[in-house]
Tab-separated table of C-alpha atoms and ligand atoms in Angstrom:
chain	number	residue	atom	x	y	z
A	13	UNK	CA	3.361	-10.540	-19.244
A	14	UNK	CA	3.153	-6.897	-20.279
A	15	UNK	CA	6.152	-4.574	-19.603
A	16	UNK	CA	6.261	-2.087	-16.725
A	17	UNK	CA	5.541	1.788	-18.840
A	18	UNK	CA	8.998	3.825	-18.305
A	19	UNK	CA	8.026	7.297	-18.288
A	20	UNK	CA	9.509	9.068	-22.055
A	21	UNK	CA	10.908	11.518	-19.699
A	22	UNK	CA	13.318	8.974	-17.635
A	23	UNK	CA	14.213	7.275	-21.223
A	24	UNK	CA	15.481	10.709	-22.552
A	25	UNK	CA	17.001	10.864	-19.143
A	26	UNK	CA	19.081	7.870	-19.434
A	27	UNK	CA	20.041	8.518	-22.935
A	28	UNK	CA	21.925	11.237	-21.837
A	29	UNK	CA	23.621	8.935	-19.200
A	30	UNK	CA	24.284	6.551	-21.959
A	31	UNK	CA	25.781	9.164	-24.075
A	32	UNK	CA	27.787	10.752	-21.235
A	33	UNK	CA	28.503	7.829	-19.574
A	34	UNK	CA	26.964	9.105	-16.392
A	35	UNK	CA	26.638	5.327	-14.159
A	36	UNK	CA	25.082	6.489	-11.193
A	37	UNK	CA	21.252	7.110	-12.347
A	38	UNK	CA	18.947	5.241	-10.050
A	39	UNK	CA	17.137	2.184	-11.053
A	40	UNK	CA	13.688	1.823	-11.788
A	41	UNK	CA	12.639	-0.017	-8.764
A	42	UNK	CA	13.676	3.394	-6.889
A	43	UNK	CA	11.860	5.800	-9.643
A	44	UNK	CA	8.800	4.084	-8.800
A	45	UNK	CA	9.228	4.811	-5.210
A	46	UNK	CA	10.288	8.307	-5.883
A	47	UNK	CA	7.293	8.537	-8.505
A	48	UNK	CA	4.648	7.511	-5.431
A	49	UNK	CA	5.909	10.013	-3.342
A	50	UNK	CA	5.759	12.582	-5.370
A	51	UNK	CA	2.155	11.432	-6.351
A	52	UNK	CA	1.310	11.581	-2.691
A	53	UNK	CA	1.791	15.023	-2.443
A	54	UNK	CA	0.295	16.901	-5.186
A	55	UNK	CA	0.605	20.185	-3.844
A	56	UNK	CA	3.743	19.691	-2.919
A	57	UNK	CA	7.789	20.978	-2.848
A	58	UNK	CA	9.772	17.938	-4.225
A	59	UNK	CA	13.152	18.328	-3.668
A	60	UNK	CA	16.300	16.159	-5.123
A	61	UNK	CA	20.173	16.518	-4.757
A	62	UNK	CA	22.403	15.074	-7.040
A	63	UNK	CA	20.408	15.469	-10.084
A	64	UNK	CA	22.761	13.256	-12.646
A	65	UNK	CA	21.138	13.398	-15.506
A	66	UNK	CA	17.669	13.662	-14.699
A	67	UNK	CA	16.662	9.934	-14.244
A	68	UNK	CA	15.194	10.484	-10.743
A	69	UNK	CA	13.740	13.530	-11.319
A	70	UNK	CA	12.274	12.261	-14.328
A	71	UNK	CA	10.660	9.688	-12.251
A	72	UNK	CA	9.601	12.038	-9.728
A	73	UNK	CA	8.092	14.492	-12.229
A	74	UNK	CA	6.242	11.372	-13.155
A	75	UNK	CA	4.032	11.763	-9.905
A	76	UNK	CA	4.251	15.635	-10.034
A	77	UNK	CA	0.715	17.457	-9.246
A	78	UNK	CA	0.022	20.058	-11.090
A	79	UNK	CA	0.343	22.366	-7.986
A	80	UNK	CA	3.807	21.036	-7.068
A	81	UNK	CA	6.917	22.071	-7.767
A	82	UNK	CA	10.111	19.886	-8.542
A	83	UNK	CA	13.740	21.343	-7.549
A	84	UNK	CA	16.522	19.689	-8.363
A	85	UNK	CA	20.051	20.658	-8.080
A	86	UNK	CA	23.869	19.468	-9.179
A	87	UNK	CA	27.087	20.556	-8.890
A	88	UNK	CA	28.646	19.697	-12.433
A	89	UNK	CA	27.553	22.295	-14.968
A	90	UNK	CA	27.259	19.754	-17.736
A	91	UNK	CA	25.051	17.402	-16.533
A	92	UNK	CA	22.955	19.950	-14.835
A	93	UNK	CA	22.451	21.559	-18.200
A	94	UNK	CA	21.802	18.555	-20.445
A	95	UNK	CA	19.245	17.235	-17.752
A	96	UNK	CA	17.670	21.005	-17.933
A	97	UNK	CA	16.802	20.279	-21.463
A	98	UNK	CA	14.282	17.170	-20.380
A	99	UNK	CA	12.462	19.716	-18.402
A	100	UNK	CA	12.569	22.661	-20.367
A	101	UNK	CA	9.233	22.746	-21.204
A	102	UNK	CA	7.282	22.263	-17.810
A	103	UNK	CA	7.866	25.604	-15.154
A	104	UNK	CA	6.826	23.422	-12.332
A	105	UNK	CA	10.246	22.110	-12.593
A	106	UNK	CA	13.876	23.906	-11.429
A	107	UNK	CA	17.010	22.482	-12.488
A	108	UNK	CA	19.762	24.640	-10.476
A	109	UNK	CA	23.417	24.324	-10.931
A	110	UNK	CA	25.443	24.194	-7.919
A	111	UNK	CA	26.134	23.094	-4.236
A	112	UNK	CA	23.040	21.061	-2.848
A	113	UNK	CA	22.991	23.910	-0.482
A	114	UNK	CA	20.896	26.019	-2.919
A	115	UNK	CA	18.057	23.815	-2.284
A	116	UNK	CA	17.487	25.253	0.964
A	117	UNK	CA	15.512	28.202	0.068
A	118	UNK	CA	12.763	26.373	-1.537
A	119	UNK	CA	12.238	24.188	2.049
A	120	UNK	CA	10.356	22.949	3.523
A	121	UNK	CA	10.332	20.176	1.357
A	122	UNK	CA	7.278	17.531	1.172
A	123	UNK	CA	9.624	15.185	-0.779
A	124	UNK	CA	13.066	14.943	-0.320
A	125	UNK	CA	15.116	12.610	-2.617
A	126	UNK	CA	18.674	13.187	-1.093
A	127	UNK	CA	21.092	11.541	-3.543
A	128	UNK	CA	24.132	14.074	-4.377
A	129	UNK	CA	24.990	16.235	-1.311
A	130	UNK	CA	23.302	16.155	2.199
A	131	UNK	CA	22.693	12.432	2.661
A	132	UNK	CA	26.636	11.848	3.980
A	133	UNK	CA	28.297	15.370	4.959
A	134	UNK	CA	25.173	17.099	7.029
A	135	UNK	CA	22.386	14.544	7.573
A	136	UNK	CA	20.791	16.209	10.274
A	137	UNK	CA	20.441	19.788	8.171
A	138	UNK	CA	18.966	17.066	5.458
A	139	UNK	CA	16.392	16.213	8.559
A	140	UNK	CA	15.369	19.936	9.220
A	141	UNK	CA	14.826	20.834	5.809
A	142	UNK	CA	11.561	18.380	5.502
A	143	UNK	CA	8.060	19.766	6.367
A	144	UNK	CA	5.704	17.988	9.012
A	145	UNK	CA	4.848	14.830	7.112
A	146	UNK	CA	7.517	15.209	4.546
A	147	UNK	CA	8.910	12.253	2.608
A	148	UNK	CA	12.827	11.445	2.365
A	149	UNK	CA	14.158	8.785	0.123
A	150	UNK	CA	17.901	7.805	0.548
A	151	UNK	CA	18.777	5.264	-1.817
A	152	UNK	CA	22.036	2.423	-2.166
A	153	UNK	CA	22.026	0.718	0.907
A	154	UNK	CA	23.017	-2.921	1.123
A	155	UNK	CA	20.340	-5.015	3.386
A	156	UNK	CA	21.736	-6.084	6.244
A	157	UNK	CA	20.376	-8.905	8.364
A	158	UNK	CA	21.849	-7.561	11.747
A	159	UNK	CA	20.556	-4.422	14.022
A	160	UNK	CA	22.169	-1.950	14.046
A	161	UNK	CA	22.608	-3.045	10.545
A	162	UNK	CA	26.344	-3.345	9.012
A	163	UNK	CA	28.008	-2.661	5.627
A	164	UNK	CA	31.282	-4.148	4.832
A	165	UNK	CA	31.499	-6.023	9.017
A	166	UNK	CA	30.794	-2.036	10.255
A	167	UNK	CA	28.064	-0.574	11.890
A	168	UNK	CA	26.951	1.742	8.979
A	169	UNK	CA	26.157	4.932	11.338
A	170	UNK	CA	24.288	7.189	8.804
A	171	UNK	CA	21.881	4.794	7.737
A	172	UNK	CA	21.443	4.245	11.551
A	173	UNK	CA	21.292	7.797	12.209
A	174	UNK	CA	18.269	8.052	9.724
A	175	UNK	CA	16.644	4.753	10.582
A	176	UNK	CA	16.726	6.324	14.883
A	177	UNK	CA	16.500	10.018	14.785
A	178	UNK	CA	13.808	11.106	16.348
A	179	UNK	CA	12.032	13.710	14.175
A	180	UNK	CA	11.911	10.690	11.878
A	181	UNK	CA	9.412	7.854	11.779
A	182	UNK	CA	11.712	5.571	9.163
A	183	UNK	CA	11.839	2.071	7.904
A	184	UNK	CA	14.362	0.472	5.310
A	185	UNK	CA	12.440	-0.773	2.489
A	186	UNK	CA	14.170	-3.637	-0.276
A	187	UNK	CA	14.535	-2.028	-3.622
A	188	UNK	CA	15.752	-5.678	-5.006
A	189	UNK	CA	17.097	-8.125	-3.525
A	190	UNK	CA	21.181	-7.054	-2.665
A	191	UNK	CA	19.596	-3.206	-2.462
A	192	UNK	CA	17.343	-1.116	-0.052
A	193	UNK	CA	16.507	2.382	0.811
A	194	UNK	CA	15.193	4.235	3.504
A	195	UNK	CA	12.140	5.796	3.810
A	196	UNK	CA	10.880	8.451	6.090
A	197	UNK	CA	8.214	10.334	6.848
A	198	UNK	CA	9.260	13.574	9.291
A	199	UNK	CA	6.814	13.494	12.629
A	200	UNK	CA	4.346	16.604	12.836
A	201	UNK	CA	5.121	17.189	16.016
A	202	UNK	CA	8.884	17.102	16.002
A	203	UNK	CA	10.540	20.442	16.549
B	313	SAM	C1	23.935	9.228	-7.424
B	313	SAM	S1	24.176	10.525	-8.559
B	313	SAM	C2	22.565	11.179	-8.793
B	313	SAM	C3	21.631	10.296	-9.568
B	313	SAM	C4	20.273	10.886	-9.765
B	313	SAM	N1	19.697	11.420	-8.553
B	313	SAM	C5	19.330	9.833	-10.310
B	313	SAM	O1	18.535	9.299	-9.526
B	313	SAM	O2	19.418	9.527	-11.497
B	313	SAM	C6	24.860	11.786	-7.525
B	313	SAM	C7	25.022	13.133	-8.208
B	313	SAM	O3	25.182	14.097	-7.180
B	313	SAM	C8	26.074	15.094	-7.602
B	313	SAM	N2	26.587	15.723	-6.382
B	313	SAM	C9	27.447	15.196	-5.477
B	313	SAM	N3	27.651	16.038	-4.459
B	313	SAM	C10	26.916	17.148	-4.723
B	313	SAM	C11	26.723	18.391	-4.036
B	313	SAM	N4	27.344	18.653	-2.880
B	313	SAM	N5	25.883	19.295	-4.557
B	313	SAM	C12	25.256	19.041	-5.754
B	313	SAM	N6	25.404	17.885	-6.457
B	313	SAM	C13	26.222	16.944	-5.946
B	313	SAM	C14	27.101	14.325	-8.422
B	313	SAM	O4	27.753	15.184	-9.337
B	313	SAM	C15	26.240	13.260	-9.093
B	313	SAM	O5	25.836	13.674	-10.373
């Protein structure tokens, strides 16, 4: 069987991880979810947190229109800069050093990939910050065969709070078979 085509971009991506070591770049089975979102909206503002070294937004910039943007934003000044380089040469993209905060003044977002910043310490700004119809992605959840589902014999709250809010209309999808992430798609008509 042929091999799956991993975009040049996420290779050079996790090259740099290699080199720096960097272990928490997403797998593939996410970058092709992140990649069809983006792809969904091609005039879209994609949005990520926790940019690593660029593997997800490599994968996301795989799906990019060419009347979308891509933001992406992390705190440590080393990785932020090394995963700059990947992009340097396409202005559709914005690789911004800092807080995940400094994402908020290019919302609404049509794709948010919230994966460094957001997801645990303000979930419900994470929720505002999506247009009507907008995409989030949250990914690293262990399937759980119970509602509300568990993690480690707990109820695991913030993957609840996603899964019920009610701007939200979520599901938890299997990335392989010990992993899953949550999808949503924010409801036009919440307010
Ligand atoms: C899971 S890794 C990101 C992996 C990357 N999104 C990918 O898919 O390859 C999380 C990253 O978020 C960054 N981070 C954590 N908290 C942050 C915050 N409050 N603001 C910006 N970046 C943050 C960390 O430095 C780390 O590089």
């Amino acid at each position: 069987m042929a091999e799956r085509v991993v975009p040049a971009r996420v290779l050079a991506a996790e090259r740099i991880a290699s080199e720096a070591g960097f272990k928490k770049s997403c797998i593939p089975e996410v970058g092709r979810l992140l990649r069809l979102a983006a792809a969904s909206k091609p005039h879209g503002v994609v949005a990520e947190s926790g940019t690593g070294t660029g593997v997800g937004t490599a994968w996301l910039h795989s799906g990019l229109g060419a009347g979308a943007r891509l933001l992406t934003v992390e705190r440590d000044e080393e990785l932020a800069r090394r995963a700059a380089a990947v992009f340097a040469d396409d202005e559709r993209v914005g690789v911004l050093t800092g807080d995940w905060r400094l994402l908020e003044r290019h919302a609404p977002f049509d794709v948010f990939f919230c994966d460094g910043g957001g997801k645990r310490d303000d979930a419900q700004r994470v929720v505002e910050l999506l247009a009507p119809g907008g995409l989030l992605i949250l990914d690293d959840f262990t399937p759980s065969p119970h509602w509300p589902p568990r993690f480690e014999g707990e109820v695991d709250e913030l993957r609840l709070f996603y899964l019920t809010h009610p701007a939200l209309n979520a599901t938890e999808v299997l990335t392989t078979p010990t992993s899953s992430a949550v999808v949503a798609a924010r409801r036009p008509d919440a307010t």
